[in-house]
Amino acid sequence: MANSSHVRSISFPSRSQPEYLRVEIELKRLKTWESTSISSTTTPFSLNTIQQGLVGLAELYNCVQDLLESPMIQQALLKHQMGRLAEEALEASVGLIDSCSTTRELVLMMKEQVQDLQSALRRKNLSYQAGQAKGQAQEKGNQMMDRAANAAQSARETIQEAGQQMQAKAQEATNAVKNATGLNK
């Protein structure tokens, strides 16, 4: 007969169970508690049964809390938040580009009107047509200046609002990182 020796080894995990497995285990325990307490022929909800259920709920709550505080979940939440910040900054920059485009169009229209006015003045036709062209040019120029001022004001407000939101979000993200890494103690 061959000489065989059986050696048992006990290996301990290098770290505790992952948080999500603990949550699943606690959920299974609660489901088991629920099915056994409901199917019980005696009083289904005795004081002891209710106490066991509440203890199970407390354990589940603690496991979920640990899961939410885990570095991996915190990183995922931070990435999501940063993505949202980038999206908001992109929207603000698109608004600024739109305002710049509108302002550019207004300046080009105004330039065209000025050229028409200069052309009329060069022909030395200072009669009624020149006066009328000048009046129209001034009217359009005033309208364009009003539009440009409104567009610039809107762009300024959008930029300021986006900047304030980005500062607040960056502060929230910094605090979340500090809390996750334990630097905020």
mmCIF file of C-alpha atoms in Angstrom:
data_model
loop_
_atom_site.group_PDB
_atom_site.id
_atom_site.type_symbol
_atom_site.label_atom_id
_atom_site.label_comp_id
_atom_site.label_asym_id
_atom_site.label_seq_id
_atom_site.Cartn_x
_atom_site.Cartn_y
_atom_site.Cartn_z
ATOM 1 C CA MET A 1 0.000 0.000 0.000
ATOM 2 C CA ALA A 2 1.140 3.432 -0.773
ATOM 3 C CA ASN A 3 1.916 5.612 2.123
ATOM 4 C CA SER A 4 -0.215 8.678 1.804
ATOM 5 C CA SER A 5 -0.518 11.397 4.298
ATOM 6 C CA HIS A 6 -3.256 13.920 4.217
ATOM 7 C CA VAL A 7 -2.394 17.391 5.287
ATOM 8 C CA ARG A 8 -5.060 19.878 5.990
ATOM 9 C CA SER A 9 -4.376 23.484 5.573
ATOM 10 C CA ILE A 10 -6.480 26.312 6.674
ATOM 11 C CA SER A 11 -6.153 29.311 4.474
ATOM 12 C CA PHE A 12 -7.576 32.583 5.519
ATOM 13 C CA PRO A 13 -8.514 35.165 2.960
ATOM 14 C CA SER A 14 -6.086 38.012 2.773
ATOM 15 C CA ARG A 15 -8.921 40.443 3.279
ATOM 16 C CA SER A 16 -12.549 40.361 4.265
ATOM 17 C CA GLN A 17 -15.260 39.412 1.815
ATOM 18 C CA PRO A 18 -16.002 41.963 -0.850
ATOM 19 C CA GLU A 19 -18.801 44.249 0.228
ATOM 20 C CA TYR A 20 -21.142 43.233 -2.560
ATOM 21 C CA LEU A 21 -20.940 39.560 -1.487
ATOM 22 C CA ARG A 22 -21.799 40.543 2.073
ATOM 23 C CA VAL A 23 -24.836 42.431 0.771
ATOM 24 C CA GLU A 24 -25.957 39.374 -1.194
ATOM 25 C CA ILE A 25 -25.495 37.109 1.835
ATOM 26 C CA GLU A 26 -27.523 39.453 4.048
ATOM 27 C CA LEU A 27 -30.275 39.665 1.426
ATOM 28 C CA LYS A 28 -30.451 35.859 1.284
ATOM 29 C CA ARG A 29 -30.644 35.710 5.089
ATOM 30 C CA LEU A 30 -33.511 38.196 5.099
ATOM 31 C CA LYS A 31 -35.365 36.270 2.392
ATOM 32 C CA THR A 32 -34.904 33.063 4.371
ATOM 33 C CA TRP A 33 -36.121 34.803 7.528
ATOM 34 C CA GLU A 34 -39.143 36.129 5.661
ATOM 35 C CA SER A 35 -40.117 32.761 4.194
ATOM 36 C CA THR A 36 -39.660 30.916 7.508
ATOM 37 C CA SER A 37 -41.513 33.523 9.550
ATOM 38 C CA ILE A 38 -44.464 33.647 7.156
ATOM 39 C CA SER A 39 -44.737 29.868 6.774
ATOM 40 C CA SER A 40 -44.511 29.295 10.522
ATOM 41 C CA THR A 41 -47.618 27.584 11.902
ATOM 42 C CA THR A 42 -47.350 29.368 15.207
ATOM 43 C CA THR A 43 -47.555 33.089 15.576
ATOM 44 C CA PRO A 44 -45.720 34.272 12.463
ATOM 45 C CA PHE A 45 -44.519 37.521 13.944
ATOM 46 C CA SER A 46 -43.538 36.904 17.518
ATOM 47 C CA LEU A 47 -41.308 39.322 19.371
ATOM 48 C CA ASN A 48 -38.272 37.110 18.742
ATOM 49 C CA THR A 49 -39.065 36.846 15.010
ATOM 50 C CA ILE A 50 -39.434 40.602 14.675
ATOM 51 C CA GLN A 51 -36.174 41.135 16.560
ATOM 52 C CA GLN A 52 -34.349 38.738 14.220
ATOM 53 C CA GLY A 53 -35.773 40.577 11.220
ATOM 54 C CA LEU A 54 -34.678 43.954 12.556
ATOM 55 C CA VAL A 55 -31.189 42.646 13.292
ATOM 56 C CA GLY A 56 -31.051 41.314 9.723
ATOM 57 C CA LEU A 57 -32.139 44.686 8.357
ATOM 58 C CA ALA A 58 -29.503 46.450 10.457
ATOM 59 C CA GLU A 59 -26.817 44.102 9.125
ATOM 60 C CA LEU A 60 -28.003 44.697 5.562
ATOM 61 C CA TYR A 61 -27.909 48.448 6.159
ATOM 62 C CA ASN A 62 -24.336 48.223 7.496
ATOM 63 C CA CYS A 63 -23.245 46.112 4.519
ATOM 64 C CA VAL A 64 -24.772 48.562 2.043
ATOM 65 C CA GLN A 65 -23.131 51.455 3.900
ATOM 66 C CA ASP A 66 -19.752 49.687 3.700
ATOM 67 C CA LEU A 67 -20.336 49.037 0.005
ATOM 68 C CA LEU A 68 -21.088 52.703 -0.668
ATOM 69 C CA GLU A 69 -17.986 53.774 1.259
ATOM 70 C CA SER A 70 -15.680 51.356 -0.556
ATOM 71 C CA PRO A 71 -12.914 52.997 -2.616
ATOM 72 C CA MET A 72 -14.056 51.323 -5.828
ATOM 73 C CA ILE A 73 -17.607 52.704 -5.509
ATOM 74 C CA GLN A 74 -16.282 56.120 -4.490
ATOM 75 C CA GLN A 75 -14.053 56.163 -7.587
ATOM 76 C CA ALA A 76 -16.986 55.222 -9.811
ATOM 77 C CA LEU A 77 -19.132 57.966 -8.279
ATOM 78 C CA LEU A 78 -16.305 60.471 -8.678
ATOM 79 C CA LYS A 79 -15.811 59.542 -12.346
ATOM 80 C CA HIS A 80 -19.529 59.963 -12.955
ATOM 81 C CA GLN A 81 -19.500 63.338 -11.231
ATOM 82 C CA MET A 82 -16.446 64.498 -13.198
ATOM 83 C CA GLY A 83 -18.115 63.387 -16.426
ATOM 84 C CA ARG A 84 -21.145 65.453 -15.517
ATOM 85 C CA LEU A 85 -18.896 68.456 -14.787
ATOM 86 C CA ALA A 86 -17.212 68.091 -18.162
ATOM 87 C CA GLU A 87 -20.609 67.900 -19.840
ATOM 88 C CA GLU A 88 -21.771 71.089 -18.114
ATOM 89 C CA ALA A 89 -18.552 72.877 -19.109
ATOM 90 C CA LEU A 90 -19.040 71.710 -22.689
ATOM 91 C CA GLU A 91 -22.611 73.049 -22.729
ATOM 92 C CA ALA A 92 -21.412 76.403 -21.387
ATOM 93 C CA SER A 93 -18.690 76.612 -24.033
ATOM 94 C CA VAL A 94 -21.222 75.805 -26.776
ATOM 95 C CA GLY A 95 -23.356 78.688 -25.492
ATOM 96 C CA LEU A 96 -20.322 80.958 -25.589
ATOM 97 C CA ILE A 97 -19.503 79.868 -29.155
ATOM 98 C CA ASP A 98 -23.111 80.593 -30.190
ATOM 99 C CA SER A 99 -22.887 84.061 -28.645
ATOM 100 C CA CYS A 100 -19.584 84.722 -30.410
ATOM 101 C CA SER A 101 -21.058 83.564 -33.717
ATOM 102 C CA THR A 102 -24.061 85.870 -33.312
ATOM 103 C CA THR A 103 -21.787 88.776 -32.428
ATOM 104 C CA ARG A 104 -19.606 88.056 -35.474
ATOM 105 C CA GLU A 105 -22.646 88.051 -37.772
ATOM 106 C CA LEU A 106 -23.815 91.346 -36.306
ATOM 107 C CA VAL A 107 -20.406 92.940 -36.792
ATOM 108 C CA LEU A 108 -20.299 91.748 -40.424
ATOM 109 C CA MET A 109 -23.780 93.168 -41.075
ATOM 110 C CA MET A 110 -22.762 96.450 -39.489
ATOM 111 C CA LYS A 111 -19.590 96.547 -41.580
ATOM 112 C CA GLU A 112 -21.676 96.034 -44.720
ATOM 113 C CA GLN A 113 -23.974 98.898 -43.749
ATOM 114 C CA VAL A 114 -21.006 101.183 -43.098
ATOM 115 C CA GLN A 115 -19.551 100.309 -46.504
ATOM 116 C CA ASP A 116 -22.889 101.114 -48.166
ATOM 117 C CA LEU A 117 -22.997 104.429 -46.352
ATOM 118 C CA GLN A 118 -19.414 105.264 -47.326
ATOM 119 C CA SER A 119 -20.168 104.379 -50.936
ATOM 120 C CA ALA A 120 -23.169 106.702 -50.974
ATOM 121 C CA LEU A 121 -21.127 109.512 -49.435
ATOM 122 C CA ARG A 122 -18.322 109.037 -51.982
ATOM 123 C CA ARG A 123 -20.712 109.516 -54.834
ATOM 124 C CA LYS A 124 -21.423 112.883 -53.274
ATOM 125 C CA ASN A 125 -25.054 112.137 -53.427
ATOM 126 C CA LEU A 126 -25.895 113.807 -50.190
ATOM 127 C CA SER A 127 -29.444 114.189 -51.191
ATOM 128 C CA TYR A 128 -32.391 112.409 -49.780
ATOM 129 C CA GLN A 129 -30.956 108.933 -50.574
ATOM 130 C CA ALA A 130 -27.829 109.509 -48.546
ATOM 131 C CA GLY A 131 -29.833 110.804 -45.622
ATOM 132 C CA GLN A 132 -32.186 107.877 -45.879
ATOM 133 C CA ALA A 133 -29.300 105.375 -46.141
ATOM 134 C CA LYS A 134 -27.619 107.003 -43.175
ATOM 135 C CA GLY A 135 -30.806 106.790 -41.121
ATOM 136 C CA GLN A 136 -31.321 103.158 -42.075
ATOM 137 C CA ALA A 137 -27.706 102.348 -41.332
ATOM 138 C CA GLN A 138 -27.936 104.025 -37.953
ATOM 139 C CA GLU A 139 -31.193 102.202 -37.185
ATOM 140 C CA LYS A 140 -29.716 98.844 -38.173
ATOM 141 C CA GLY A 141 -26.492 99.661 -36.393
ATOM 142 C CA ASN A 142 -28.384 100.446 -33.196
ATOM 143 C CA GLN A 143 -30.377 97.220 -33.491
ATOM 144 C CA MET A 144 -27.203 95.238 -34.101
ATOM 145 C CA MET A 145 -25.451 96.887 -31.196
ATOM 146 C CA ASP A 146 -28.403 96.063 -28.937
ATOM 147 C CA ARG A 147 -28.330 92.435 -30.109
ATOM 148 C CA ALA A 148 -24.574 92.262 -29.634
ATOM 149 C CA ALA A 149 -24.845 93.744 -26.143
ATOM 150 C CA ASN A 150 -27.596 91.266 -25.228
ATOM 151 C CA ALA A 151 -25.589 88.360 -26.644
ATOM 152 C CA ALA A 152 -22.477 89.472 -24.767
ATOM 153 C CA GLN A 153 -24.420 89.877 -21.514
ATOM 154 C CA SER A 154 -26.002 86.451 -21.952
ATOM 155 C CA ALA A 155 -22.604 84.903 -22.664
ATOM 156 C CA ARG A 156 -21.080 86.621 -19.626
ATOM 157 C CA GLU A 157 -23.887 85.367 -17.367
ATOM 158 C CA THR A 158 -23.637 81.853 -18.793
ATOM 159 C CA ILE A 159 -19.879 81.790 -18.254
ATOM 160 C CA GLN A 160 -20.169 83.125 -14.701
ATOM 161 C CA GLU A 161 -22.892 80.622 -13.833
ATOM 162 C CA ALA A 162 -20.941 77.732 -15.342
ATOM 163 C CA GLY A 163 -17.810 78.831 -13.490
ATOM 164 C CA GLN A 164 -19.641 78.963 -10.171
ATOM 165 C CA GLN A 165 -21.209 75.551 -10.781
ATOM 166 C CA MET A 166 -17.849 74.078 -11.748
ATOM 167 C CA GLN A 167 -16.219 75.505 -8.613
ATOM 168 C CA ALA A 168 -18.971 74.058 -6.428
ATOM 169 C CA LYS A 169 -18.772 70.667 -8.150
ATOM 170 C CA ALA A 170 -14.982 70.640 -7.899
ATOM 171 C CA GLN A 171 -15.237 71.394 -4.175
ATOM 172 C CA GLU A 172 -17.783 68.567 -3.769
ATOM 173 C CA ALA A 173 -15.510 66.196 -5.661
ATOM 174 C CA THR A 174 -12.516 67.235 -3.555
ATOM 175 C CA ASN A 175 -14.500 66.664 -0.371
ATOM 176 C CA ALA A 176 -15.693 63.284 -1.639
ATOM 177 C CA VAL A 177 -12.113 62.243 -2.389
ATOM 178 C CA LYS A 178 -10.961 63.468 1.022
ATOM 179 C CA ASN A 179 -13.779 61.565 2.713
ATOM 180 C CA ALA A 180 -13.063 58.428 0.710
ATOM 181 C CA THR A 181 -9.355 58.521 1.471
ATOM 182 C CA GLY A 182 -9.790 59.539 5.102
ATOM 183 C CA LEU A 183 -7.920 62.837 4.724
ATOM 184 C CA ASN A 184 -10.830 64.851 6.098
ATOM 185 C CA LYS A 185 -10.443 63.655 9.702
#
